[in-house]
Amino acid sequence: MNNFRFCVGTDILFGKNQLKNLPKAMQVYGKKVLLVFGGGSIKQSGLYDKLLFELKDFEIHELSGVEPNPRVETVRKGVEVCREKGIEVLLAVGGGSTIDCAKAIAAATFYEGDAWDMVLNAADGSIGKTLPVCTVLTLAATGSEMDSAAVVSNLETREKLTIINSGLLPKCSVLDPENTFSVPEAQTAAGSVDIMSHVMEVYFGSEKTFLTDRICEALLKTVIQFAPIALEEPRDFEARANLMWASSLAINGLCNAGKAHDWSCHYIEHELSAYYDITHGVGLAIVTPQWMRYVLNENTVDKFATFAVNVWNVDEKLDKFEQANEGIKCLESFFKKLAIPMTLSEVNIGETHFEAMAKHAVKHTGLNKYSYVLLNEKDIVAILKMCL
Amino acid sequence: MNNFRFCVGTDILFGKNQLKNLPKAMQVYGKKVLLVFGGGSIKQSGLYDKLLFELKDFEIHELSGVEPNPRVETVRKGVEVCREKGIEVLLAVGGGSTIDCAKAIAAATFYEGDAWDMVLNAADGSIGKTLPVCTVLTLAATGSEMDSAAVVSNLETREKLTIINSGLLPKCSVLDPENTFSVPEAQTAAGSVDIMSHVMEVYFGSEKTFLTDRICEALLKTVIQFAPIALEEPRDFEARANLMWASSLAINGLCNAGKAHDWSCHYIEHELSAYYDITHGVGLAIVTPQWMRYVLNENTVDKFATFAVNVWNVDEKLDKFEQANEGIKCLESFFKKLAIPMTLSEVNIGETHFEAMAKHAVKHTGLNKYSYVLLNEKDIVAILKMCL
């Protein structure tokens, strides 16, 4: 077990009608609010009206139209409003993209240069003071409601990069499973893949972390149990509730306590969505099983076998490699059952940019230095070809 | 899944040599420290000297001699020092008793009346402002390093009561597994029982909480795996590390997210240690299996069967009641394997005070109103008799 720091003070208000407790939790940060949201879905669902009713004592400004894979242009727009209006607290209402956009705005408001500059230099301390961010989650997926990270895209430079800073951790998050009842099938499926991916990215590692691994398995089993139910019956409260809480716990530090970083599949997928703007969860579902097959070897087989037995109930009597391969097959079948496209060809992506993507991935991440199984440019191209 | 609030911002510094990060984490609260500790064990182990070295820029006052099941007299002593010296932050170095004592001092310092008065009226809002509490944990057991509760005893009135307030949540806790290498066998065993008990107290409930239940099972399996190793090889880092992190996660809200309260066995055990000052973990090990047998019925059998299968790998093909009984037997055998006395007779407790204890337990808790299986005075006496 490696040393670790765990400090996640987000005030989680979980359950039905928790919106009514938001004003009290939020008012300590100020009254001038920038409400950040995406398309019209929160207006259609009635959440927007409910929000305005609960927040009638606040001064509300709006930034709408945050796109999936939020773009730096939108962040810049938000920064402008925050500075002009003297915004005191950001309220992100939506899924991970909306929350990530709000986080980036929270930091960039106090950054003197351009927002993309801040993103590029985040690892070198470009993020200082931040505005407080609160969230109302409407999609179980990224875990951004309870973590300190945000992912921002720049379509111009074809980059999708992650910033991490303790100031980005939401102060308060309202998690009402009913706010996810109206999430469409495809997004429910992609979100479920995203949750599982966050767990698997850290589950596969070489450290001995018994407790952390068992918690990872608990989360994986939860998504396996409830994602199909949520697809079948979108208004099933228990299914939505379990997926929602799993989303938050998957990436708040609990699943990598005592472990090193990995995130190989995320880094590869970020290239796909930077180049093709595909849904993050879909990209992960395509990449993950092929990454697993590529890195399965004498050194890693024990972990993959444990994954197969503990998560997928694969027969313990099989040989280790058989167990491992059976586990990967189970994962693939599960993703297929969620009706997710499982090859790049199905989402119209060819090999044109594979070399450039591999080069960029290696340059901007620790793929060839710190991963569970080190990956250089050649390896990444090979994995991407397996995904075709 | 019931509504819940989860807000646990303790800054956990986990791992080897984390003590060196304590000054930075603690200095934001002030420089005038009351160092709270128990007997001489932190002097013997060298931890005391290391602490004084790291904290050389702080003004340190001391309150030593905190007893197991900390007493209100010691709390009063601490309050006096805090007021006289203008203490700004409490640093508890020890196990749950020491931390609980520091928490009670943190609250009672600002309470105008007597400390025991504050404890008696905690549910009615007697706790207002509190001093910040930091901890250096030396025993994996109570989870007090990452929760908002403290238990204080009054031997005069034979009462052992719990206070809960968000202000009691430690600001920062140093969890270095090496600080538990020197914990004696009996305490390692009793601490392990305590961790398991915290999980089982909330695991057994009637709510549907799939994810929470799987996390509970992960924690139970961790203690089952590592408590025997820690007893066999006290300096096994992985064993001590897993037990330590399990202790914190068992009672910080993660294991009862979405559930109602229960704590039947704790409430019954508190009477035993209030009357006889026995080790908390030993009392729990004696009471728990008998409580299980007493409350096992048609309504509860499914949960006990799940416990048996998922935690103890009991054969799924058995009939539900057979599974349940087998699970209880496994638990009992496990406690025995830890060399814990398993009957009240073995710790020289007879039935003299059973009626009075049952009466007090019902009066001061929700045992007959909110428990998983409601227990009145007669039930408690019956369970205690089963423990003889």
mmCIF file with all atom_site columns, C-alpha atoms in Angstrom, chain B residues 90-158:
data_model
loop_
_atom_site.group_PDB
_atom_site.id
_atom_site.type_symbol
_atom_site.label_atom_id
_atom_site.label_alt_id
_atom_site.label_comp_id
_atom_site.label_asym_id
_atom_site.label_entity_id
_atom_site.label_seq_id
_atom_site.pdbx_PDB_ins_code
_atom_site.Cartn_x
_atom_site.Cartn_y
_atom_site.Cartn_z
_atom_site.occupancy
_atom_site.B_iso_or_equiv
_atom_site.pdbx_formal_charge
_atom_site.auth_seq_id
_atom_site.auth_comp_id
_atom_site.auth_asym_id
_atom_site.auth_atom_id
_atom_site.pdbx_PDB_model_num
ATOM 1  C CA . LEU B 1 90  ? -6.175  19.718 20.079 1.00 0.00 ? 90  LEU B CA 1
ATOM 2  C CA . LEU B 1 91  ? -3.847  16.963 18.932 1.00 0.00 ? 91  LEU B CA 1
ATOM 3  C CA . ALA B 1 92  ? -4.969  13.506 20.029 1.00 0.00 ? 92  ALA B CA 1
ATOM 4  C CA . VAL B 1 93  ? -2.251  10.877 19.774 1.00 0.00 ? 93  VAL B CA 1
ATOM 5  C CA . GLY B 1 94  ? -3.564  7.395  20.422 1.00 0.00 ? 94  GLY B CA 1
ATOM 6  C CA . GLY B 1 95  ? -6.562  5.210  19.788 1.00 0.00 ? 95  GLY B CA 1
ATOM 7  C CA . GLY B 1 96  ? -10.273 5.903  19.927 1.00 0.00 ? 96  GLY B CA 1
ATOM 8  C CA . SER B 1 97  ? -10.391 6.650  23.647 1.00 0.00 ? 97  SER B CA 1
ATOM 9  C CA . THR B 1 98  ? -7.782  9.377  23.385 1.00 0.00 ? 98  THR B CA 1
ATOM 10 C CA . ILE B 1 99  ? -9.413  10.862 20.288 1.00 0.00 ? 99  ILE B CA 1
ATOM 11 C CA . ASP B 1 100 ? -12.874 10.747 21.851 1.00 0.00 ? 100 ASP B CA 1
ATOM 12 C CA . CYS B 1 101 ? -11.554 12.461 24.961 1.00 0.00 ? 101 CYS B CA 1
ATOM 13 C CA . ALA B 1 102 ? -10.018 15.230 22.820 1.00 0.00 ? 102 ALA B CA 1
ATOM 14 C CA . LYS B 1 103 ? -13.287 15.644 20.918 1.00 0.00 ? 103 LYS B CA 1
ATOM 15 C CA . ALA B 1 104 ? -15.264 15.983 24.144 1.00 0.00 ? 104 ALA B CA 1
ATOM 16 C CA . ILE B 1 105 ? -12.762 18.568 25.408 1.00 0.00 ? 105 ILE B CA 1
ATOM 17 C CA . ALA B 1 106 ? -13.021 20.425 22.067 1.00 0.00 ? 106 ALA B CA 1
ATOM 18 C CA . ALA B 1 107 ? -16.744 20.854 22.596 1.00 0.00 ? 107 ALA B CA 1
ATOM 19 C CA . ALA B 1 108 ? -16.876 21.253 26.383 1.00 0.00 ? 108 ALA B CA 1
ATOM 20 C CA . THR B 1 109 ? -14.322 24.090 26.340 1.00 0.00 ? 109 THR B CA 1
ATOM 21 C CA . PHE B 1 110 ? -17.027 26.368 24.938 1.00 0.00 ? 110 PHE B CA 1
ATOM 22 C CA . TYR B 1 111 ? -19.887 24.899 26.983 1.00 0.00 ? 111 TYR B CA 1
ATOM 23 C CA . GLU B 1 112 ? -20.841 27.033 29.934 1.00 0.00 ? 112 GLU B CA 1
ATOM 24 C CA . GLY B 1 113 ? -21.972 24.281 32.298 1.00 0.00 ? 113 GLY B CA 1
ATOM 25 C CA . ASP B 1 114 ? -20.332 21.041 33.380 1.00 0.00 ? 114 ASP B CA 1
ATOM 26 C CA . ALA B 1 115 ? -18.955 18.684 30.703 1.00 0.00 ? 115 ALA B CA 1
ATOM 27 C CA . TRP B 1 116 ? -21.288 15.827 31.723 1.00 0.00 ? 116 TRP B CA 1
ATOM 28 C CA . ASP B 1 117 ? -24.251 18.134 31.356 1.00 0.00 ? 117 ASP B CA 1
ATOM 29 C CA . MET B 1 118 ? -23.123 18.832 27.824 1.00 0.00 ? 118 MET B CA 1
ATOM 30 C CA . VAL B 1 119 ? -22.926 15.087 27.102 1.00 0.00 ? 119 VAL B CA 1
ATOM 31 C CA . LEU B 1 120 ? -26.383 14.453 28.526 1.00 0.00 ? 120 LEU B CA 1
ATOM 32 C CA . ASN B 1 121 ? -27.896 17.245 26.452 1.00 0.00 ? 121 ASN B CA 1
ATOM 33 C CA . ALA B 1 122 ? -25.952 16.734 23.216 1.00 0.00 ? 122 ALA B CA 1
ATOM 34 C CA . ALA B 1 123 ? -29.035 15.543 21.327 1.00 0.00 ? 123 ALA B CA 1
ATOM 35 C CA . ASP B 1 124 ? -30.768 18.777 22.320 1.00 0.00 ? 124 ASP B CA 1
ATOM 36 C CA . GLY B 1 125 ? -28.069 21.016 20.884 1.00 0.00 ? 125 GLY B CA 1
ATOM 37 C CA . SER B 1 126 ? -25.710 21.554 23.814 1.00 0.00 ? 126 SER B CA 1
ATOM 38 C CA . ILE B 1 127 ? -22.712 21.482 21.456 1.00 0.00 ? 127 ILE B CA 1
ATOM 39 C CA . GLY B 1 128 ? -22.008 24.782 19.726 1.00 0.00 ? 128 GLY B CA 1
ATOM 40 C CA . LYS B 1 129 ? -18.552 26.040 18.860 1.00 0.00 ? 129 LYS B CA 1
ATOM 41 C CA . THR B 1 130 ? -15.723 23.495 19.051 1.00 0.00 ? 130 THR B CA 1
ATOM 42 C CA . LEU B 1 131 ? -11.932 23.614 18.963 1.00 0.00 ? 131 LEU B CA 1
ATOM 43 C CA . PRO B 1 132 ? -10.359 21.940 15.906 1.00 0.00 ? 132 PRO B CA 1
ATOM 44 C CA . VAL B 1 133 ? -9.105  18.407 16.577 1.00 0.00 ? 133 VAL B CA 1
ATOM 45 C CA . CYS B 1 134 ? -6.229  16.698 14.747 1.00 0.00 ? 134 CYS B CA 1
ATOM 46 C CA . THR B 1 135 ? -5.194  13.107 15.376 1.00 0.00 ? 135 THR B CA 1
ATOM 47 C CA . VAL B 1 136 ? -2.262  10.725 15.093 1.00 0.00 ? 136 VAL B CA 1
ATOM 48 C CA . LEU B 1 137 ? -3.788  7.266  15.197 1.00 0.00 ? 137 LEU B CA 1
ATOM 49 C CA . THR B 1 138 ? -2.017  4.425  16.995 1.00 0.00 ? 138 THR B CA 1
ATOM 50 C CA . LEU B 1 139 ? -4.752  1.768  17.083 1.00 0.00 ? 139 LEU B CA 1
ATOM 51 C CA . ALA B 1 140 ? -7.044  0.578  14.299 1.00 0.00 ? 140 ALA B CA 1
ATOM 52 C CA . ALA B 1 141 ? -10.412 0.196  15.933 1.00 0.00 ? 141 ALA B CA 1
ATOM 53 C CA . THR B 1 142 ? -12.964 2.881  16.641 1.00 0.00 ? 142 THR B CA 1
ATOM 54 C CA . GLY B 1 143 ? -12.796 4.982  13.470 1.00 0.00 ? 143 GLY B CA 1
ATOM 55 C CA . SER B 1 144 ? -12.900 8.103  15.609 1.00 0.00 ? 144 SER B CA 1
ATOM 56 C CA . GLU B 1 145 ? -10.095 9.520  13.421 1.00 0.00 ? 145 GLU B CA 1
ATOM 57 C CA . MET B 1 146 ? -12.614 10.089 10.610 1.00 0.00 ? 146 MET B CA 1
ATOM 58 C CA . ASP B 1 147 ? -16.017 10.465 12.219 1.00 0.00 ? 147 ASP B CA 1
ATOM 59 C CA . SER B 1 148 ? -18.032 13.050 14.133 1.00 0.00 ? 148 SER B CA 1
ATOM 60 C CA . ALA B 1 149 ? -18.752 11.030 17.254 1.00 0.00 ? 149 ALA B CA 1
ATOM 61 C CA . ALA B 1 150 ? -17.206 10.577 20.683 1.00 0.00 ? 150 ALA B CA 1
ATOM 62 C CA . VAL B 1 151 ? -18.092 8.240  23.531 1.00 0.00 ? 151 VAL B CA 1
ATOM 63 C CA . VAL B 1 152 ? -17.610 9.406  27.109 1.00 0.00 ? 152 VAL B CA 1
ATOM 64 C CA . SER B 1 153 ? -18.077 7.422  30.314 1.00 0.00 ? 153 SER B CA 1
ATOM 65 C CA . ASN B 1 154 ? -19.227 8.424  33.754 1.00 0.00 ? 154 ASN B CA 1
ATOM 66 C CA . LEU B 1 155 ? -18.398 5.635  36.195 1.00 0.00 ? 155 LEU B CA 1
ATOM 67 C CA . GLU B 1 156 ? -20.201 7.449  38.993 1.00 0.00 ? 156 GLU B CA 1
ATOM 68 C CA . THR B 1 157 ? -23.556 7.312  37.213 1.00 0.00 ? 157 THR B CA 1
ATOM 69 C CA . ARG B 1 158 ? -22.613 4.100  35.322 1.00 0.00 ? 158 ARG B CA 1
#
